[in-house]
Every structure is written in structure tokens, then in C-alpha cells.
mmCIF file of C-alpha atoms in Angstrom:
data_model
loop_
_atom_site.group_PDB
_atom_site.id
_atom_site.type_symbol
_atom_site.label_atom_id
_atom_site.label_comp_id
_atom_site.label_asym_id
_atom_site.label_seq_id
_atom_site.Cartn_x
_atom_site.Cartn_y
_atom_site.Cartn_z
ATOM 1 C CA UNK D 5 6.797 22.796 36.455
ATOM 2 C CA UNK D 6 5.434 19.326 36.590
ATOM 3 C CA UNK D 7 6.669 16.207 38.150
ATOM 4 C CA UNK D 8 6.367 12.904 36.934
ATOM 5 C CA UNK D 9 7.005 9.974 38.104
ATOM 6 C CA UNK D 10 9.555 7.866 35.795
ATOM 7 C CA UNK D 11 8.887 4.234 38.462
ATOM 8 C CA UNK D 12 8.210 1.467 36.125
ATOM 9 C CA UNK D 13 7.503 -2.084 37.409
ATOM 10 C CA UNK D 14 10.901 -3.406 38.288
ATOM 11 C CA UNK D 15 11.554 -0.126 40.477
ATOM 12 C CA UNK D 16 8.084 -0.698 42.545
ATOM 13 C CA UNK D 17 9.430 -4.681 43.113
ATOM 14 C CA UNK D 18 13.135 -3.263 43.594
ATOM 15 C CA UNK D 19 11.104 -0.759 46.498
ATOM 16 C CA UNK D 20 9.461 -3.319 47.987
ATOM 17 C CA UNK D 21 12.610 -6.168 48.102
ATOM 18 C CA UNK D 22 14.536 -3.252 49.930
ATOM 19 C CA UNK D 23 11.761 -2.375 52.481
ATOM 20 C CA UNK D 24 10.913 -6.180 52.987
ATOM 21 C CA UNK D 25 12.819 -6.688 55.852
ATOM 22 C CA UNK D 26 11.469 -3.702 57.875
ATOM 23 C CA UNK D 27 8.101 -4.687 57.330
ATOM 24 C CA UNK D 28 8.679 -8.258 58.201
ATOM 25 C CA UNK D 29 10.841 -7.388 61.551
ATOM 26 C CA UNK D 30 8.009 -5.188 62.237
ATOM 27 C CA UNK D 31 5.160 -7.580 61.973
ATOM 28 C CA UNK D 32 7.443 -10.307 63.653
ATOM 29 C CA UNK D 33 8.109 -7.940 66.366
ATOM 30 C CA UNK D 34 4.844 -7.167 67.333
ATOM 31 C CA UNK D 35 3.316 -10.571 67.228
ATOM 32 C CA UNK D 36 6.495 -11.887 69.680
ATOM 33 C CA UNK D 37 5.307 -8.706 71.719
ATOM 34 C CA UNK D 38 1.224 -9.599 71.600
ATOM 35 C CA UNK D 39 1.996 -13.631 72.271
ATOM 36 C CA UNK D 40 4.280 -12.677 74.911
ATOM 37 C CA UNK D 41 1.378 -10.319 76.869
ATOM 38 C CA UNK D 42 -1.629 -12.866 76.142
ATOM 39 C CA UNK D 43 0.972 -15.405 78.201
ATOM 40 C CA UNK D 44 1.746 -13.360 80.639
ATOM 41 C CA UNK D 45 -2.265 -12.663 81.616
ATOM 42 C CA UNK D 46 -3.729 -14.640 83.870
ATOM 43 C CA UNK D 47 -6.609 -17.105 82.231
ATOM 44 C CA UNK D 48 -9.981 -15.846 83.534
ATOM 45 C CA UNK D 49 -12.906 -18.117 83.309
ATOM 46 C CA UNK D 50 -16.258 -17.530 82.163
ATOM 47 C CA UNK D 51 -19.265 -19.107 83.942
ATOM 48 C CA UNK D 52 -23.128 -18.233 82.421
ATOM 49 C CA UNK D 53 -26.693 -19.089 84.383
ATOM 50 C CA UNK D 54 -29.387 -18.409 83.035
ATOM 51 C CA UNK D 55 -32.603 -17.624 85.361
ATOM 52 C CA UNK D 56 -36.207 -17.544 84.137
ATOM 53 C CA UNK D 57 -38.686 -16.230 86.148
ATOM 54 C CA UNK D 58 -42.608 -17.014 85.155
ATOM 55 C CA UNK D 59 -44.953 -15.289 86.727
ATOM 56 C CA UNK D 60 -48.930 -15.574 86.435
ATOM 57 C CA UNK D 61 -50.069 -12.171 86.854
ATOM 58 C CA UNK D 62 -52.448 -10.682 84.019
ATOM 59 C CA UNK D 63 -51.540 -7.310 82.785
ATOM 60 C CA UNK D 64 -51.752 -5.301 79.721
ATOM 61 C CA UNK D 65 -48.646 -6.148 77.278
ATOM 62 C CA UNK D 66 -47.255 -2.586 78.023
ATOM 63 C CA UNK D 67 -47.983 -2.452 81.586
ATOM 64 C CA UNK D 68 -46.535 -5.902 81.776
ATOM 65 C CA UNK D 69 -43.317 -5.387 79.771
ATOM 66 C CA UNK D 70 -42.872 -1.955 82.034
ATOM 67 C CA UNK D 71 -43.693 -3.829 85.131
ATOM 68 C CA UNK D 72 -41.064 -6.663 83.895
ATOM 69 C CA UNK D 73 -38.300 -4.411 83.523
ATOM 70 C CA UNK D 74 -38.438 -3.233 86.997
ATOM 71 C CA UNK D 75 -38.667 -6.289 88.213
ATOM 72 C CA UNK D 76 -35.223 -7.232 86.757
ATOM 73 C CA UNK D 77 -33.710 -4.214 87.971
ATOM 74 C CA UNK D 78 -34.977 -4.952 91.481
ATOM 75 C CA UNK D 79 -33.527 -8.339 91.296
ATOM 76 C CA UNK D 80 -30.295 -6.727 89.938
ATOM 77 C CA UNK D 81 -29.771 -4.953 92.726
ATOM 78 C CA UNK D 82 -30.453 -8.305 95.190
ATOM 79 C CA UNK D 83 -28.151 -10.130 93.244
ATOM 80 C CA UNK D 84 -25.354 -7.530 93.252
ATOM 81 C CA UNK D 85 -26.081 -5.987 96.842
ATOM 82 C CA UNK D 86 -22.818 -5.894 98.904
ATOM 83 C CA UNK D 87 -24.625 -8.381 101.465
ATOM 84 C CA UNK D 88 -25.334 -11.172 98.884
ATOM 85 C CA UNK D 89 -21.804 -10.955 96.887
ATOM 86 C CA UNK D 90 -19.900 -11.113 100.595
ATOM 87 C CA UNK D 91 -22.262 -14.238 101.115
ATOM 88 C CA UNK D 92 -21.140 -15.793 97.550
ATOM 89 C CA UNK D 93 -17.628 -15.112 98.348
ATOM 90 C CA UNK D 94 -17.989 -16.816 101.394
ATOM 91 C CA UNK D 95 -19.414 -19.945 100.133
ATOM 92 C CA UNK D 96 -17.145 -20.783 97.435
ATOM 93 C CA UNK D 97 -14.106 -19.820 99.337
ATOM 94 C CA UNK D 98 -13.095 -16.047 97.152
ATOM 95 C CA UNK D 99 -10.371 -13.625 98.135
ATOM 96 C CA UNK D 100 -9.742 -16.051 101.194
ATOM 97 C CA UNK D 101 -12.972 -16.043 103.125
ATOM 98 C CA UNK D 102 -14.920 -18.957 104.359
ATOM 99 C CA UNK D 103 -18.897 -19.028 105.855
ATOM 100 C CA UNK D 104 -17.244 -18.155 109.792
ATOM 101 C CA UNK D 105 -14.782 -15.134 108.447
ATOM 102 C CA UNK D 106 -16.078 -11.752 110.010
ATOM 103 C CA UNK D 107 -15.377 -9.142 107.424
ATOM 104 C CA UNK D 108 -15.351 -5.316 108.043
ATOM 105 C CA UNK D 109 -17.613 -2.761 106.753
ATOM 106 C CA UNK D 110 -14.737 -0.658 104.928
ATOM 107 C CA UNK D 111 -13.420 -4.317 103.561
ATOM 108 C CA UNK D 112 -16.862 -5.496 102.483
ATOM 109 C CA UNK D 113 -17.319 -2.253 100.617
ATOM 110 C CA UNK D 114 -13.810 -3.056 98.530
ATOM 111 C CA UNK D 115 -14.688 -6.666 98.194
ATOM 112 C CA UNK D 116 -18.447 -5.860 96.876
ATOM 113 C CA UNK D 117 -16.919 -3.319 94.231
ATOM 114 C CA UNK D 118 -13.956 -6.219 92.973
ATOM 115 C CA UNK D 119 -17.086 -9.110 92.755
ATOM 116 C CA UNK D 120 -18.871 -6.296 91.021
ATOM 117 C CA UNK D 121 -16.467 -6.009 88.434
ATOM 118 C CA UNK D 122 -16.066 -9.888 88.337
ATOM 119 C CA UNK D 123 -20.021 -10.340 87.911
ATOM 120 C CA UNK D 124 -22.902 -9.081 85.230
ATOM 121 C CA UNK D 125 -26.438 -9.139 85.131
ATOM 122 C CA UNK D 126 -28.110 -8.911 81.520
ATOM 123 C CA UNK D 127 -31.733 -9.074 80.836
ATOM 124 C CA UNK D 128 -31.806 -11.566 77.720
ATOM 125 C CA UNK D 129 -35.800 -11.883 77.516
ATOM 126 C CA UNK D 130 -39.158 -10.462 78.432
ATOM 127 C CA UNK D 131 -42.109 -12.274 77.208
ATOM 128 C CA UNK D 132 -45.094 -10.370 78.200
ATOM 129 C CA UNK D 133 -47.772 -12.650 76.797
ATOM 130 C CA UNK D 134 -48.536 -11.862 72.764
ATOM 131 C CA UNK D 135 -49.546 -15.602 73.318
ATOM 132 C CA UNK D 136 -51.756 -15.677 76.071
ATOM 133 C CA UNK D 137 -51.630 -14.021 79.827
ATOM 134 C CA UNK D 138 -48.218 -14.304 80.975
ATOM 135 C CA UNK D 139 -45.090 -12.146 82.039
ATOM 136 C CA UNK D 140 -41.688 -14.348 81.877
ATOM 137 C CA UNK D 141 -38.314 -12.848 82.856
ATOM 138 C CA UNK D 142 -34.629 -14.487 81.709
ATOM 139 C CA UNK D 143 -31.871 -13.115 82.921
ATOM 140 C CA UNK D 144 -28.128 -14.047 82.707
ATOM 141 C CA UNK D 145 -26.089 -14.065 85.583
ATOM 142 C CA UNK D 146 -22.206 -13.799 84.376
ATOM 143 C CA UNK D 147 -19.041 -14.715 86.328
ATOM 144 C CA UNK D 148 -15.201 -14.282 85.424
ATOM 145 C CA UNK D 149 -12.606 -15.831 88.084
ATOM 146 C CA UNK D 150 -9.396 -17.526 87.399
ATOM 147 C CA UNK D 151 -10.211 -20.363 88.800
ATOM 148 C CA UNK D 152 -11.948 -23.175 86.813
ATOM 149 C CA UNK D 153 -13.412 -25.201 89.335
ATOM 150 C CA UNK D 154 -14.564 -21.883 91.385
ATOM 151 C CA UNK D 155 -15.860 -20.510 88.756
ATOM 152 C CA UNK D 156 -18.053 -23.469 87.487
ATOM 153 C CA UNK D 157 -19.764 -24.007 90.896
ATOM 154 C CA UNK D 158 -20.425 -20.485 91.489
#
């Protein structure tokens, strides 16, 4: 027993006239739904420095790119220590604080972990001297806050 399929041309438009409106109220639907949500988000702003660090020190190219490396992931951990994101906050006025506001340990620790998530550190280059003896570092340092004016100064 075989079944065929007897759909010629005007059936196939017929099919798709009658399902038309589902698939429009569908798409409709869910762009309302995804305008609706990016509205409702805050805006978050994006601020990027970028910090080179030169350094004269002679090394091998593998030692140096090695030694580089850790260097960035020492810095990393300066830049995002709880101490130094507590000091940022209080300079530029975040979550409230200002330079005088004594902050407890327990509230520090939540306040490092929310400027964590608010902040990145990428490597973008190491240059460890194919063109003569040096070891260069660049690093990005990335910040997202609502804020526009906040965010551009810090």
C-alpha cells in the first residue's frame, strides 16, 4: 500500500493562505514580546581603557612571553582586589559611597563580587621583542554601569 501525495500547486498556496495568519500573529507576537523586554532593561554603558605597559628588561622571547603573562595576571589581581574596587567605588560615587564612607568587611566582600561582575580584564597584546629587546604588555580594562557620565570617568 503506497501513499501519494495528490497536492498540486494551488493546494500548497491554498495551505499557506490558510496558515498565514498564525504565522504572522506568531512572528508579530514575539517581536511585541522581545521590543517590550529590551525596553524594559535598564541601558548599561560600556567604558574601554586600554593600558600598555613597556618594560626594558632583556629576556629570551619564551622566557619573556612566560614572564609577561604573569605579569598580567599579577596586575589582574591588583586591579580587581576587593581593596582597589571599594577605592574605585568610592571615588566616582557607586552603590552610594563617597571617599569618607566606612564600609564593613561582610559589605565590602558583596560590593567587590557586584564591581567584579561589572568589570573585565583582557590581555589584548604581548610583544616580547621579535624586533629587538623588549617585553610590552596591553591590557583592556572594561566597565559596564548604567550611568553614562559614571561610567565614562571611571
Amino acid at each position: 500500500m503506497s501513499l501519494k501525495s495528490d497536492m498540486n500547486l494551488n493546494d500548497y498556496v491554498n495551505l499557506i493562505k490558510r496558515k498565514l495568519t498564525i504565522v504572522v500573529v506568531f512572528f508579530v507576537t514575539a517581536f511585541v514580546i522581545a521590543v517590550s523586554y529590551a525596553l524594559y532593561l535598564p541601558p548599561v554603558y560600556e567604558s574601554v581603557g586600554t593600558i600598555l605597559i613597556k618594560s626594558q628588561e632583556v629576556q629570551p622571547a619564551q622566557a619573556a612571553s612566560k614572564f609577561a603573562v604573569d605579569r598580567f595576571e599579577a596586575m589582574k589581581k591588583v586591579v580587581l582586589s576587593n581593596e582597589a574596587l571599594i577605592n574605585l567605588a568610592k571615588k566616582y560615587h557607586l552603590f552610594d559611597l563617597n571617599e569618607t564612607s566606612v564600609v564593613a568587611p561582610e559589605a565590602m566582600v558583596e560590593l567587590s563580587k557586584i564591581m567584579r561582575l561589572k568589570t573585565k580584564v583582557e590581555l589584548v597584546q604581548v610583544d616580547t621583542g621579535a624586533w629587538g629587546p623588549k617585553d610590552n604588555i596591553a591590557f583592556q580594562v572594561i566597565v559596564n554601569l548604567n550611568k553614562p557620565e559614571t561610567t565614562y570617568n571611571v
